[in-house]
Amino acid sequence: DAGITQSPRHKVTETGTPVTLRCHQTENHRYMYWYRQDPGHGLRLIHYSYGVKDTDKGEVSDGYSVSRSKTEDFLLTLESATSSQTSVYFCAGSGSQKETQYFGPGTRLLVL
Amino acid sequence: DQQVKQNSPSLSVQEGRISILNCDYTNSMFDYFLWYKKYPAEGPTFLISISSIKDKNEDGRFTVFLNKSAKHLSLHIVPSQPGDSAVYFCAATRGNQFYFGTGTSLTVIP
């Protein structure tokens, strides 16, 4: 869905470095989500937001924090990146039919 | 602990035939079940969903069946086309939580 963009699309960083991934949407989605995709695990929900400044934890939230200061932007922060956080990260948004999510193109993160 | 499971990592089907992708789940409290399709280097794309109170939903070539007693859902694609070749994820939701399976890679052979 062209209405959801992610930046950066690729990032290489070192262990212990803080990292912030950005998700931007132009669809006025109320709900926004961050997932990680790893082999053998599918997609796993990290955090989600149900409105500006309203966020909650998902299945694999340890080591991650999020912020949503405005409807359009949902930030995912790794306070101190670890090699286990090497993954592909997807952002998604949904509206009134929240079970229908629209995904961004993904960010490939490598933590050395 | 995986609450949504796709036990077949891959499936190959001839063009024009039916593709059946399967998914099992463990939590009887899920509200909705969904199927997503994913091409390499792209985000997943929503295909079809079904409410937990229904047993079938159809959208064009795609039909999803839900068997609550067996905690099983399946996606039927008829007829299969080469453009359907992708990874298919099933997912289930309860409230604001979403749980995805590990995916099945479908190859449709021309």
Coordinates of C-alpha atoms in Angstrom, one line a residue:
Chain A
D1 CA 0.0 0.0 0.0
A2 CA 1.6 3.3 -1.2
G3 CA 0.0 5.0 1.8
I4 CA 2.5 3.6 4.2
T5 CA 6.2 4.3 3.9
Q6 CA 9.1 3.2 6.0
S7 CA 12.5 4.7 6.5
P8 CA 15.2 3.8 6.3
R9 CA 14.6 0.7 4.0
H10 CA 18.0 -0.8 4.9
K11 CA 20.2 -0.2 7.9
V12 CA 23.4 -1.7 9.3
T13 CA 24.4 -0.8 12.9
E14 CA 26.5 -2.0 15.7
T15 CA 25.6 -3.7 18.9
G16 CA 24.8 -1.2 21.6
T17 CA 23.8 1.5 19.2
P18 CA 20.3 3.2 19.5
V19 CA 18.2 2.8 16.3
T20 CA 15.0 4.4 15.3
L21 CA 12.8 3.2 12.5
R22 CA 10.1 5.5 11.1
C23 CA 6.7 4.6 9.7
H24 CA 4.7 7.3 7.9
Q25 CA 1.1 6.9 6.7
T26 CA -1.1 9.2 4.6
E27 CA -4.3 7.1 5.0
N28 CA -5.5 8.5 8.4
H29 CA -5.3 5.0 9.9
R30 CA -6.3 5.0 13.5
Y31 CA -4.3 1.8 14.4
M32 CA -0.7 1.3 13.6
Y33 CA 1.5 -1.7 14.2
W34 CA 5.2 -2.7 14.2
Y35 CA 6.1 -6.3 13.3
R36 CA 9.3 -8.2 12.9
Q37 CA 9.6 -11.1 10.4
D38 CA 12.1 -13.9 11.1
P39 CA 12.6 -17.3 9.5
G40 CA 10.6 -19.9 11.3
H41 CA 8.5 -17.3 13.1
G42 CA 6.4 -15.5 10.5
L43 CA 5.5 -12.0 11.6
R44 CA 5.4 -11.2 15.3
L45 CA 3.7 -8.1 16.7
I46 CA 6.1 -5.8 18.6
H47 CA 3.9 -2.9 19.6
Y48 CA 0.8 -1.2 18.4
S49 CA -0.9 2.1 18.7
Y50 CA -4.7 2.7 18.9
G51 CA -4.4 6.5 18.7
V52 CA -2.1 9.4 19.2
K53 CA 0.0 8.8 22.3
D54 CA -1.9 5.5 22.9
T55 CA 0.3 2.5 22.6
D56 CA 0.5 -1.0 23.9
K57 CA 2.8 -4.1 23.9
G58 CA 2.6 -6.9 21.5
E59 CA 4.0 -10.4 21.6
V60 CA 7.7 -9.5 21.4
S61 CA 8.0 -6.0 22.9
D62 CA 11.2 -6.5 25.1
G63 CA 14.0 -4.3 23.9
Y64 CA 11.7 -2.0 21.9
S65 CA 9.8 1.2 22.5
V66 CA 7.4 3.1 20.4
S67 CA 6.0 6.6 20.1
R68 CA 3.2 8.2 18.2
S69 CA 3.0 12.0 18.6
K70 CA 0.8 12.4 15.6
T71 CA -1.5 10.3 13.5
E72 CA 0.8 10.0 10.6
D73 CA 4.0 8.8 12.3
F74 CA 4.8 5.7 14.4
L75 CA 8.4 5.4 15.5
L76 CA 10.0 2.2 16.7
T77 CA 13.2 2.6 18.8
L78 CA 15.7 0.0 19.8
E79 CA 17.4 1.6 22.8
S80 CA 20.5 -0.5 22.5
A81 CA 20.5 -2.8 19.5
T82 CA 21.5 -6.5 19.9
S83 CA 22.3 -9.1 17.2
S84 CA 19.0 -10.8 18.1
Q85 CA 17.2 -7.8 16.7
T86 CA 18.5 -8.4 13.2
S87 CA 15.3 -8.8 11.3
V88 CA 13.0 -7.4 8.7
Y89 CA 10.6 -4.9 10.3
F90 CA 7.2 -4.1 8.9
C91 CA 4.8 -1.3 9.8
A92 CA 1.1 -1.6 9.2
G93 CA -2.0 0.5 9.6
S94 CA -5.7 -0.1 9.8
G95 CA -8.9 1.8 10.2
S96 CA -12.3 1.0 11.4
Q97 CA -12.0 -2.5 10.1
K98 CA -8.9 -3.1 12.2
E99 CA -8.5 -6.7 11.2
T100 CA -7.6 -5.5 7.7
Q101 CA -4.1 -4.2 7.9
Y102 CA -2.1 -2.4 5.2
F103 CA 1.6 -3.0 5.3
G104 CA 4.6 -0.9 4.5
P105 CA 7.5 -2.2 2.3
G106 CA 9.7 -3.2 5.3
T107 CA 13.0 -2.2 6.8
R108 CA 15.9 -4.6 6.7
L109 CA 18.0 -4.1 9.9
L110 CA 21.4 -5.8 10.4
V111 CA 23.0 -5.5 13.9
L112 CA 26.7 -6.5 13.9
Chain B
D1 CA 4.4 -20.8 21.7
Q2 CA 3.0 -20.5 18.2
Q3 CA -0.8 -19.9 18.4
V4 CA -1.2 -20.0 14.7
K5 CA 0.5 -22.7 12.7
Q6 CA 1.1 -23.4 9.0
N7 CA 2.6 -26.8 8.8
S8 CA 3.3 -26.9 5.1
P9 CA 6.2 -24.6 4.2
S10 CA 5.6 -25.0 0.5
L11 CA 3.1 -26.1 -2.1
S12 CA 3.2 -26.5 -5.8
V13 CA 0.1 -26.6 -8.0
Q14 CA -0.5 -26.6 -11.8
E15 CA -2.0 -23.5 -13.3
G16 CA -5.8 -23.8 -13.5
R17 CA -6.0 -26.3 -10.6
I18 CA -7.1 -25.6 -7.1
S19 CA -4.6 -24.4 -4.4
I20 CA -5.5 -25.3 -0.8
L21 CA -3.5 -23.7 2.0
N22 CA -4.0 -24.8 5.5
C23 CA -3.7 -23.2 8.9
D24 CA -4.3 -24.5 12.5
Y25 CA -4.8 -22.4 15.6
T26 CA -4.9 -23.1 19.3
N27 CA -6.9 -20.2 20.9
S28 CA -10.6 -20.6 20.6
M29 CA -11.1 -16.9 21.6
F30 CA -9.8 -15.4 18.3
D31 CA -12.2 -12.9 16.7
Y32 CA -11.1 -12.9 13.1
F33 CA -9.0 -14.9 10.8
L34 CA -7.1 -13.5 7.9
W35 CA -5.0 -14.4 4.9
Y36 CA -2.2 -12.3 3.6
K37 CA -0.1 -12.7 0.4
K38 CA 3.5 -11.6 0.3
Y39 CA 5.9 -11.2 -2.6
P40 CA 9.7 -11.0 -2.0
A41 CA 10.9 -7.6 -0.9
E42 CA 7.4 -6.3 -0.4
G43 CA 5.1 -6.0 2.6
P44 CA 2.2 -8.4 3.0
T45 CA -1.1 -7.7 1.2
F46 CA -4.5 -8.4 2.7
L47 CA -6.4 -11.0 0.8
I48 CA -9.5 -12.1 2.7
S49 CA -10.8 -12.5 6.2
I50 CA -13.5 -14.4 8.1
S51 CA -15.3 -13.7 11.3
S52 CA -15.1 -16.3 14.0
I53 CA -18.9 -16.6 13.8
K54 CA -18.9 -17.6 10.2
D55 CA -17.7 -20.8 8.4
K56 CA -17.1 -19.5 4.9
N57 CA -16.2 -16.3 3.1
E58 CA -15.7 -15.9 -0.7
D59 CA -14.1 -13.2 -2.7
G60 CA -13.7 -13.9 -6.4
R61 CA -11.2 -16.8 -6.8
F62 CA -10.5 -16.9 -3.1
T63 CA -12.6 -18.7 -0.5
V64 CA -11.7 -19.1 3.2
F65 CA -13.2 -21.9 5.2
L66 CA -13.3 -22.0 9.0
N67 CA -13.8 -25.2 11.0
K68 CA -14.0 -24.1 14.6
S69 CA -14.4 -27.6 16.1
A70 CA -11.1 -28.6 14.5
K71 CA -9.5 -25.1 15.0
H72 CA -8.6 -25.1 11.4
L73 CA -8.9 -22.8 8.5
S74 CA -8.1 -23.1 4.8
L75 CA -7.7 -20.8 1.8
H76 CA -8.9 -22.2 -1.6
I77 CA -7.7 -20.5 -4.7
V78 CA -9.6 -21.5 -7.9
P79 CA -8.3 -21.4 -10.6
S80 CA -4.7 -20.9 -9.6
Q81 CA -2.7 -18.6 -11.7
P82 CA 1.1 -18.0 -12.0
G83 CA 0.7 -14.6 -10.5
D84 CA -0.6 -16.3 -7.3
S85 CA 2.9 -17.6 -6.7
A86 CA 3.9 -16.0 -3.4
V87 CA 4.1 -16.7 0.4
Y88 CA 0.8 -16.9 2.1
F89 CA 0.4 -16.1 5.8
C90 CA -2.6 -16.9 7.8
A91 CA -3.3 -14.7 10.9
A92 CA -5.7 -14.5 13.8
T93 CA -6.7 -11.6 15.9
R94 CA -8.1 -11.1 19.4
G95 CA -8.8 -7.5 20.4
N96 CA -5.7 -5.6 19.2
Q97 CA -3.4 -8.5 19.2
F98 CA -2.5 -10.2 15.9
Y99 CA -0.8 -13.6 15.5
F100 CA 0.6 -14.8 12.3
G101 CA 1.6 -18.2 11.0
T102 CA 5.1 -18.9 9.5
G103 CA 3.8 -18.9 5.9
T104 CA 3.4 -21.3 3.0
S105 CA 5.2 -20.6 -0.2
L106 CA 2.9 -21.3 -3.1
T107 CA 4.3 -22.0 -6.6
V108 CA 1.9 -22.1 -9.5
I109 CA 3.4 -24.0 -12.4
P110 CA 2.4 -22.7 -15.9

